[in-house]
Coordinates of C-alpha atoms in Angstrom, one line a residue:
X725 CA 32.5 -17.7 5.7
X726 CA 29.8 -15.1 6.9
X727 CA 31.5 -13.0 10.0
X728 CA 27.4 -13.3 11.2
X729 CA 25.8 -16.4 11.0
X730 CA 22.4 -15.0 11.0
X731 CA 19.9 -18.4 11.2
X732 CA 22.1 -19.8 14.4
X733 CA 22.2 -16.0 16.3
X734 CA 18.8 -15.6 15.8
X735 CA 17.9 -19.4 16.9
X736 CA 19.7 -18.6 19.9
X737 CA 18.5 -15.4 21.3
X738 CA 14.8 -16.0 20.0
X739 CA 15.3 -19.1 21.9
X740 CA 16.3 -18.1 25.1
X741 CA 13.7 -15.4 24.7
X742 CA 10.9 -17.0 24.1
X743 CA 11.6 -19.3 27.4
X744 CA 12.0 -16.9 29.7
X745 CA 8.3 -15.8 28.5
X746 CA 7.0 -19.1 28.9
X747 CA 8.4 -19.5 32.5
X748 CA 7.1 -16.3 33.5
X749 CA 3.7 -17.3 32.1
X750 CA 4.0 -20.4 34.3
X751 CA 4.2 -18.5 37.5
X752 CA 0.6 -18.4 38.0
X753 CA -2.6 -19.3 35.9
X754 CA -4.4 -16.9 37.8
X755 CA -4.6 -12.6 36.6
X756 CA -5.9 -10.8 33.7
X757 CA -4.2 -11.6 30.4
X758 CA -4.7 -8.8 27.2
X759 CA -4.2 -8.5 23.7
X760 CA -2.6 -5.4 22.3
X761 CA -1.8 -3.6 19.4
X762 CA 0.6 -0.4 19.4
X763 CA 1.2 2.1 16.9
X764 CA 4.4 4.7 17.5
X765 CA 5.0 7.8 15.0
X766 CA 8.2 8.8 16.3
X767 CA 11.1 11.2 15.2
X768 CA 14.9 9.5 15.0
X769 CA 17.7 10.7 16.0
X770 CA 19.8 11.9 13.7
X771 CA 22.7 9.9 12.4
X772 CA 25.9 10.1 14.0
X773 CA 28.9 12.4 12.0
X774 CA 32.3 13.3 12.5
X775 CA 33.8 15.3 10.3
X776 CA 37.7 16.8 10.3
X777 CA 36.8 19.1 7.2
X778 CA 35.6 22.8 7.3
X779 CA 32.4 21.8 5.2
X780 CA 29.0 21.5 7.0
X781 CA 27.9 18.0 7.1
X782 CA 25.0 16.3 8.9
X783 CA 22.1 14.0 9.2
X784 CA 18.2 15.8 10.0
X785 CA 16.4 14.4 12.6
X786 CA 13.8 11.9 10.3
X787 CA 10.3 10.6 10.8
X788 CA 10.5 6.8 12.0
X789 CA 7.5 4.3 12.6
X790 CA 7.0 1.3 15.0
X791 CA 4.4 -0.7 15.3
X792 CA 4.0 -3.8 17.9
X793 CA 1.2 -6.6 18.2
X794 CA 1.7 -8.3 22.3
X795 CA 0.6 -10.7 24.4
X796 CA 0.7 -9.5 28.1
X797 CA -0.1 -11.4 31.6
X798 CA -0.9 -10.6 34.9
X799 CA 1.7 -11.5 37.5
X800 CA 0.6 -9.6 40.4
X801 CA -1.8 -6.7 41.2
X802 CA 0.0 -4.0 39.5
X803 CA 3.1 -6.1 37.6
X804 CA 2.1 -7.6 34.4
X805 CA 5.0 -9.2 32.0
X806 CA 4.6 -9.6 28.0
X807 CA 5.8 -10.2 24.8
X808 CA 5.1 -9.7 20.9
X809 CA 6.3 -8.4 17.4
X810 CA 7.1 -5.5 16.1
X811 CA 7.9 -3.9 12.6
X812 CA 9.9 -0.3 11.9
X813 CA 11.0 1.8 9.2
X814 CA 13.6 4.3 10.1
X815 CA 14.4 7.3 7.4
X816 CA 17.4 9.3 7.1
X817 CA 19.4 11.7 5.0
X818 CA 23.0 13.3 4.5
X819 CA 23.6 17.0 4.1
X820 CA 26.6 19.4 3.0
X821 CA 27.4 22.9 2.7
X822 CA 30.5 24.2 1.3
X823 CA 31.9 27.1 -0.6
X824 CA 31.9 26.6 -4.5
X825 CA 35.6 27.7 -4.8
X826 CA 36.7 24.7 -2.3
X827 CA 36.3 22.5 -5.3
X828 CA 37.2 21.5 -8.8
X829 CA 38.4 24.8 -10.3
X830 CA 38.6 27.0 -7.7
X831 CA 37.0 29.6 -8.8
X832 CA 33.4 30.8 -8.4
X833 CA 31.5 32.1 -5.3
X834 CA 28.5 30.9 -3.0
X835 CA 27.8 27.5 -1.9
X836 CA 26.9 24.3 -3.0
X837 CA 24.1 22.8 -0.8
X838 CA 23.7 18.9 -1.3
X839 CA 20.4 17.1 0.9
X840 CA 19.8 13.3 -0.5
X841 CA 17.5 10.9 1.5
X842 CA 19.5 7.6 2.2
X843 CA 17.7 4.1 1.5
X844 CA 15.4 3.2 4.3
X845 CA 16.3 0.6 7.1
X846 CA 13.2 -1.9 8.0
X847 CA 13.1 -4.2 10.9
X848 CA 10.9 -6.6 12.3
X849 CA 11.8 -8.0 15.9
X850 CA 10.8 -9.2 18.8
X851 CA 9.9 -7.0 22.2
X852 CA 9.7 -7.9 26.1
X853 CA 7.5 -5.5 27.9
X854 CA 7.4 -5.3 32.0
X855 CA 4.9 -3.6 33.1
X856 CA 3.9 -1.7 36.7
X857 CA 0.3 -0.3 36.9
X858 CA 0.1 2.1 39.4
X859 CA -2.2 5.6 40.4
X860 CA -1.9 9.3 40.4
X861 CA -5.4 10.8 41.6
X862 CA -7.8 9.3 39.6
X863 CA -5.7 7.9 36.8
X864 CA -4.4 4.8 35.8
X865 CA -1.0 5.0 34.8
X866 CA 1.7 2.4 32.9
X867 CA 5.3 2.5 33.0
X868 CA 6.8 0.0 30.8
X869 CA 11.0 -0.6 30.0
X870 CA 12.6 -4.3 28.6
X871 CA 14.3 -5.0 25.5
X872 CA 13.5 -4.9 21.8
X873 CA 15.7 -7.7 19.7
X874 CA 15.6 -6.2 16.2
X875 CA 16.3 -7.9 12.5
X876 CA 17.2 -5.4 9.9
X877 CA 16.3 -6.1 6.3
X878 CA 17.4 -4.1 3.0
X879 CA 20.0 -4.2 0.2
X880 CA 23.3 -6.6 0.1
X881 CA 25.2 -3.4 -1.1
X882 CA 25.7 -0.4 0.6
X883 CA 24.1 2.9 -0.2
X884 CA 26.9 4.9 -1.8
X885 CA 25.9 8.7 -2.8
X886 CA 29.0 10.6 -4.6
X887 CA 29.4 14.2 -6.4
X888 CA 31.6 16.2 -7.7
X889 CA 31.4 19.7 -7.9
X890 CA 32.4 22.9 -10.0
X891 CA 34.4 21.0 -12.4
X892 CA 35.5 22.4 -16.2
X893 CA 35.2 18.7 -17.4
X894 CA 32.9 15.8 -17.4
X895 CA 33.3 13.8 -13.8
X896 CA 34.5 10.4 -14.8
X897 CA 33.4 8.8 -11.2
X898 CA 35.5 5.5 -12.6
X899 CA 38.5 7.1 -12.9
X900 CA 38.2 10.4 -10.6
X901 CA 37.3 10.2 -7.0
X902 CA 34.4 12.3 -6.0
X903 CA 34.7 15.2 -4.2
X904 CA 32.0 14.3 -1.5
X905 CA 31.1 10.5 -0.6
X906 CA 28.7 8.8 2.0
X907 CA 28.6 5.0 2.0
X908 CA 26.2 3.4 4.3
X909 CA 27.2 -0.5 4.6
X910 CA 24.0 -2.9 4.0
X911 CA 22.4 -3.5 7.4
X912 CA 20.5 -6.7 6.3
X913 CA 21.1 -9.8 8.7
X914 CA 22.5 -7.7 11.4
X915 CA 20.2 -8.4 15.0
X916 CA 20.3 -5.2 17.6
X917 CA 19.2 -5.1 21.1
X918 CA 17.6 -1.9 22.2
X919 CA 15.6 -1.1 25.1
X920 CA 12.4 0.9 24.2
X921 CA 10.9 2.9 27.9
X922 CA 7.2 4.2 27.9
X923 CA 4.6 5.8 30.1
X924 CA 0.8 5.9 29.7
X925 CA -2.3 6.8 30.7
X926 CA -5.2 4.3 31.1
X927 CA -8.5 4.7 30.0
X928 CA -11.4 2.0 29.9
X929 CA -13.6 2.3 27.1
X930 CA -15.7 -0.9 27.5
X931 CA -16.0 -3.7 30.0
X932 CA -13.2 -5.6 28.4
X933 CA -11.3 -2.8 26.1
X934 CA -8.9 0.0 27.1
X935 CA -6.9 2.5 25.5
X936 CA -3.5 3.3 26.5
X937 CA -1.9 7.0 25.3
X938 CA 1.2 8.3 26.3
X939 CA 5.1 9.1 25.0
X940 CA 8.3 6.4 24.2
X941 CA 11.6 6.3 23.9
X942 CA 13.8 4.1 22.5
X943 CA 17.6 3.8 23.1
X944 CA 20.2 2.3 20.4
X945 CA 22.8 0.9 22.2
X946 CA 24.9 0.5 19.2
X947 CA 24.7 2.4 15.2
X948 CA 22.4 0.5 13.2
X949 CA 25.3 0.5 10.2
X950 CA 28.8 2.7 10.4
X951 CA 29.1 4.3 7.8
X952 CA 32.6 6.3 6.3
X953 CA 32.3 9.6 4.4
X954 CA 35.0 11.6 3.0
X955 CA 35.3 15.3 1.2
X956 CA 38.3 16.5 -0.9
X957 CA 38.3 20.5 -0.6
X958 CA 41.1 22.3 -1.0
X959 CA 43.2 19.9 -2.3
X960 CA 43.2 18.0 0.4
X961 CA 41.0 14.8 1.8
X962 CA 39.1 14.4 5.2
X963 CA 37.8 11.0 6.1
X964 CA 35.4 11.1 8.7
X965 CA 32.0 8.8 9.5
X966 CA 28.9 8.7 8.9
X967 CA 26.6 6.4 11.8
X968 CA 23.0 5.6 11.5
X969 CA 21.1 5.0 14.9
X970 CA 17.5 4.0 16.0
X971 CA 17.0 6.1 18.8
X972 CA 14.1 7.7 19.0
X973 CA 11.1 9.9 21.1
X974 CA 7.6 9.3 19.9
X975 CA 3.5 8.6 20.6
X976 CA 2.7 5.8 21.8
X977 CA -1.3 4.5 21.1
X978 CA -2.2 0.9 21.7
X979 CA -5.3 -0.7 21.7
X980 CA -5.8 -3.1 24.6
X981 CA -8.9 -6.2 24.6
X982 CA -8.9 -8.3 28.0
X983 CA -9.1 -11.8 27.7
X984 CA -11.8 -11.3 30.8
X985 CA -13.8 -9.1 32.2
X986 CA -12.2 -7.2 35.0
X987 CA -15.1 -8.1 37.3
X988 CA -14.2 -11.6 37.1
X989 CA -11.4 -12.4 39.8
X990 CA -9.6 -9.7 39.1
X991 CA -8.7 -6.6 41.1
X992 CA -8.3 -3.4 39.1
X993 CA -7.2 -0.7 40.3
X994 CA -9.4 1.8 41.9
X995 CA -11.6 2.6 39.3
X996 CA -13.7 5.9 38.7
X997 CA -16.8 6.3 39.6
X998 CA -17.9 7.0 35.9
X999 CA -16.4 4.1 34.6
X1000 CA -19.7 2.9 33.4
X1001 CA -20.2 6.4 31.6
X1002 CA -19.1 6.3 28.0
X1003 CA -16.7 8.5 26.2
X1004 CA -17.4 11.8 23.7
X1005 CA -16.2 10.5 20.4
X1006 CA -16.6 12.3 16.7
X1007 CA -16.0 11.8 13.4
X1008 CA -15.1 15.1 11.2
X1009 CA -13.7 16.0 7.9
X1010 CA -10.7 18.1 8.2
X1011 CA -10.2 20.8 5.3
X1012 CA -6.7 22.7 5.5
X1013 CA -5.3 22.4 8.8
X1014 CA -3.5 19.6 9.9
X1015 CA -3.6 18.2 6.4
X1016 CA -2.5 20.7 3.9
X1017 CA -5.9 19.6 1.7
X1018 CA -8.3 17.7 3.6
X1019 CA -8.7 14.1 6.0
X1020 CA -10.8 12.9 8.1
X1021 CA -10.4 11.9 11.7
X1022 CA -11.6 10.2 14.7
X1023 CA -11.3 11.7 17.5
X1024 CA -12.2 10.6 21.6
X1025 CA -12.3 12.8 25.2
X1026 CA -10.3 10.5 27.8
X1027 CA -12.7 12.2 30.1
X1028 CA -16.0 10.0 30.8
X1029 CA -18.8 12.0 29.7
X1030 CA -17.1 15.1 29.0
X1031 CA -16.7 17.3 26.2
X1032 CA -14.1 19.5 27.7
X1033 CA -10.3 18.0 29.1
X1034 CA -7.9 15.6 27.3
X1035 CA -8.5 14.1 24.1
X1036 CA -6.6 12.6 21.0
X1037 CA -7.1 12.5 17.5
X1038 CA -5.8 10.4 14.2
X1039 CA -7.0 10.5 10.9
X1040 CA -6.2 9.6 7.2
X1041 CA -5.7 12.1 4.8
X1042 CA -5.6 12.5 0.2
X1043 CA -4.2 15.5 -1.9
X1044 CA -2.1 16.3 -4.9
X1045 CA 1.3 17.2 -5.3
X1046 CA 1.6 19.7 -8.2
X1047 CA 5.6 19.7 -9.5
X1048 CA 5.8 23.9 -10.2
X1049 CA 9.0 22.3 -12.9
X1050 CA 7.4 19.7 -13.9
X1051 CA 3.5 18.8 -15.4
X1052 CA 3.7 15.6 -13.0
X1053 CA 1.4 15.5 -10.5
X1054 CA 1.8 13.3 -7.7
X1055 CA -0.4 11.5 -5.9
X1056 CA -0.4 11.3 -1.5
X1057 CA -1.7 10.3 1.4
X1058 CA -1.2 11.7 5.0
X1059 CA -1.3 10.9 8.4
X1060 CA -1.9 13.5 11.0
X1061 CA -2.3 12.4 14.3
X1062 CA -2.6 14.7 17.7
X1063 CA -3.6 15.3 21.2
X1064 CA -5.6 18.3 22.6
X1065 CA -6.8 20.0 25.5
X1066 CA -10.3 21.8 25.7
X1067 CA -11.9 24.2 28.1
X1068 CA -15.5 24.5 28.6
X1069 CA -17.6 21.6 29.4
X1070 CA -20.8 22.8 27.8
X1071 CA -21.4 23.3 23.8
X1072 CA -19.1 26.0 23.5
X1073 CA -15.3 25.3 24.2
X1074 CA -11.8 26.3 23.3
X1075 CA -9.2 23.6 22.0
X1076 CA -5.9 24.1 22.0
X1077 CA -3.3 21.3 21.2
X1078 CA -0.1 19.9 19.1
X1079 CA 0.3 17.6 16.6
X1080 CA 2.4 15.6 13.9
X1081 CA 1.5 14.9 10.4
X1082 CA 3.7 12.8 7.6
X1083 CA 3.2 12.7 4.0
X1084 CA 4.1 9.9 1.7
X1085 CA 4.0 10.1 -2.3
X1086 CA 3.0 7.7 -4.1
X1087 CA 4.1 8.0 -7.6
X1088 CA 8.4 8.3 -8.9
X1089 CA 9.4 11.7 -8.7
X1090 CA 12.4 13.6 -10.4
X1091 CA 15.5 13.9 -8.2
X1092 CA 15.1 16.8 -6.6
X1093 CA 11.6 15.6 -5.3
X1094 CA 11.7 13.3 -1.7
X1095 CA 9.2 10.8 -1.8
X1096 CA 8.1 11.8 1.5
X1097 CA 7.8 15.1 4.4
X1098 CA 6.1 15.5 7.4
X1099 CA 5.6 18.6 9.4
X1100 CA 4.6 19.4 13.4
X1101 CA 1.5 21.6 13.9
X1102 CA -0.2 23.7 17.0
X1103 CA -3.7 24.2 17.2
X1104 CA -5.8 26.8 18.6
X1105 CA -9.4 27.9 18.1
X1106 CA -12.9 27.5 18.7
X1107 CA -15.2 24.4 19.2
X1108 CA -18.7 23.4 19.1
X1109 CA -19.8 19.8 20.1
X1110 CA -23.2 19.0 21.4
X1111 CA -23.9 17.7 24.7
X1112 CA -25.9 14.4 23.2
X1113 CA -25.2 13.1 19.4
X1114 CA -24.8 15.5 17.0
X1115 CA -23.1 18.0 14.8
X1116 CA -19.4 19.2 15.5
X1117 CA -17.9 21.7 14.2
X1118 CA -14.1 23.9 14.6
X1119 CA -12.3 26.7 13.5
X1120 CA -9.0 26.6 14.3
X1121 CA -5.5 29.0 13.5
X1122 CA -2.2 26.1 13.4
X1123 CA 1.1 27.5 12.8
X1124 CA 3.6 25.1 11.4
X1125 CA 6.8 23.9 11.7
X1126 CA 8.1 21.7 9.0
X1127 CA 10.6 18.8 9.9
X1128 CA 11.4 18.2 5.6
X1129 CA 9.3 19.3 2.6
X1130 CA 8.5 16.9 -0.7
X1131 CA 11.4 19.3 -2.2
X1132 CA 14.3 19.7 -0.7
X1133 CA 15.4 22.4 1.6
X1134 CA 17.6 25.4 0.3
X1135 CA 19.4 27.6 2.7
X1136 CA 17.3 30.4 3.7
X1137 CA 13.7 28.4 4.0
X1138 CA 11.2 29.1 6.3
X1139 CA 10.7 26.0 8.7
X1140 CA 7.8 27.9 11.0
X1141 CA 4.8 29.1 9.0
X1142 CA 2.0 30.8 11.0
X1143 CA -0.6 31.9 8.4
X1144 CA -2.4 28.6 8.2
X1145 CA -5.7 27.5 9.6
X1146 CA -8.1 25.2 9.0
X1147 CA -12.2 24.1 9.6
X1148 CA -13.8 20.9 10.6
X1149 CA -17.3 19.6 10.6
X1150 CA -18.6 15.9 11.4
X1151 CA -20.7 13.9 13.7
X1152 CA -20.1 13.9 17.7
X1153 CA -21.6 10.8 19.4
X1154 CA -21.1 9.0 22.8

């Protein structure tokens, strides 16, 4: 008999979920509802170790994904309540370092260096989202907190890695234990309540559409799977564990359409007097930069009629990935994303900003190949956009700082790279 009755558990909390939604909804008929849709590039935590043995071991901080559709409802002025679905991946890997003579033989000198990304976990669940509207000078800010109940999917089996090193004969993993192991137990029909916390900033960008930016944060109350590792060094054995979690910081972007327009019985709060101005928005073609070979991007001023302030951009990008051992190339696709400040309102400005870009092969690759990286960027240069429609254009230095590469990290790598730039040019309209 299953220890987790899956279909009953997630009967019951659904359930109970879904009527507390419908009561609240019941409250009042009256308020603004909306439709949203979220997007969350985020970076996990990294997984949880304990380790008794004198070898290096540990999990990188990963690049994780979370994306929500919602329904929310207006129950007073500034408190709205809603709910939705959402879908994540979360990536992670294992690492060691340890001397060469601690194993097999004996003998030898340096060290081995071992960095294997685990099997992914996915999840699809379900998310309550309070919500208090409220004003700092002239913006419109969102603080949202409630719970996230989460369904993981993957593999019945665990994900088991094992290796033996330095050895004078063939490793018989059958009959000889390994010298290093990290088993992951399946996560699939295991439910998880988080609670995910964000703040954002408002901005209207027609009668019935708004745009929320901001940061969240989500907290794991318990590992996602516990996971046992042990190494045998020096003759001896160390157990220890190995615990996957789903925290995480990231961006949060959502995409908000009202059901009505705000002018119709309902009271938003204090807004600008150039809310019937329209934002700066361009298109451009990105070549080097935040995308090692090219992408292009939309990006949007969250300052009515303004080339200069804070803005945010996202875009898709293409390349190649040339194997230097191999005569496979790769095909991949990228997705930088970033916010920015400028200076000078006319045509002429300066743009400084940060952003995040991930990578994602598309093609099998050799062992020693990830199947996907991702790397954090600063920007810094110069920027041309018209006053009315027209041509942009920027030159920009962006130093580097790379969370994983397509091949795997050997002690001694540069992370932080600052000879890099890139050039943009596109179309700037309102």
């Amino acid at each position: 008999m299953p220890i987790f009755n899956f279909k009953y558990y997630g009967f019951k909390y659904y359930g109970w979920f879904t009527a507390i939604i419908l009561l609240c909804f019941s409250i009042t008929s009256k308020g603004q509802n909306s439709f949203g849709v979220r997007i969350t590039p985020s970076q996990i935590v990294s997984p949880k170790v304990t380790n008794t043995s004198s070898a290096l071991i540990y999990g990188e901080r990963r690049l994780a994904f979370d994306a929500a559709v919602d329904y929310r409802h207006e129950l007073t002025k500034n408190f709205s309540i809603g709910t939705g679905l959402n879908i994540g991946l979360i990536d992670f890997n294992h690492v060691m370092i340890a001397p060469v003579d601690a194993f097999g033989s004996g003998t030898g000198s340096g060290k081995i260096y071992i960095n294997s990304t685990n099997d992914n976990f996915v999840y699809t669940g379900l998310i309550l989202t309070p919500d208090y509207r409220f004003k700092i000078h002239r913006s419109t800010l969102h603080l949202s907190s409630g719970p996230n109940i989460r369904a993981y999917y993957g593999n019945e089996a665990p994900d088991v890695s094992n290796y033996a090193f330095n050895r004078t004969a063939p490793w018989n993993p059958v009959i000889d234990p390994a010298d290093f192991e990290v088993s992951i137990p399946s996560a699939k029909g295991k439910l998880r309540v988080d609670l995910t916390t964000s703040l954002t900033i408002e901005r209207r960008v027609s009668e019935r559409t708004n745009i929320l930016f901001g940061i969240r944060y989500n907290l794991g109350f318990k590992p996602i799977s516990e996971g046992t590792m042990y190494v045998n060094m020096y003759g001896q054995r160390f157990d220890g564990r190995f615990d996957i979690r789903s925290s995480y910081i990231g961006l949060d972007l959502q995409l908000r359409y009202l059901t009505k327009a705000p002018n119709s019985g309902y009271d938003r709060l204090a807004p600008i007097a150039s809310d019937n101005q329209d934002f700066r928005r361009a298109i451009y073609i990105d070549v080097l930069g935040s995308s090692p070979l090219g992408s292009i991007n939309y990006d949007m001023r969250l300052k009515r009629h303004h080339n200069d302030g804070l803005g945010f951009r996202a875009g898709f990008g293409l390349g190649s990935f040339v194997q230097s051992d191999y005569t496979k190339t790769s095909r991949y696709y990228s997705l930088p994303i970033g916010v920015s400040y400028v200076v000078g309102p006319k045509r002429h400005g300066l743009e400084a900003g940060i952003g995040y870009t991930a990578q994602f092969l598309t093609t099998t690759t050799p062992p020693d190949v990830e199947n996907n990286s991702s790397f954090a960027n600063l920007n810094i240069g110069y920027r041309f956009q018209p006053l009315k429609d027209g041509l942009l254009f920027r030159l920009y230095w962006t130093p580097t700082f790379k969370n994983n590469d397509f091949y795997y990290d050997q002690p001694g790598d540069a992370n932080f790279h600052t000879q890099w730039a890139g050039a943009s040019i596109g179309f700037s309209f309102r």
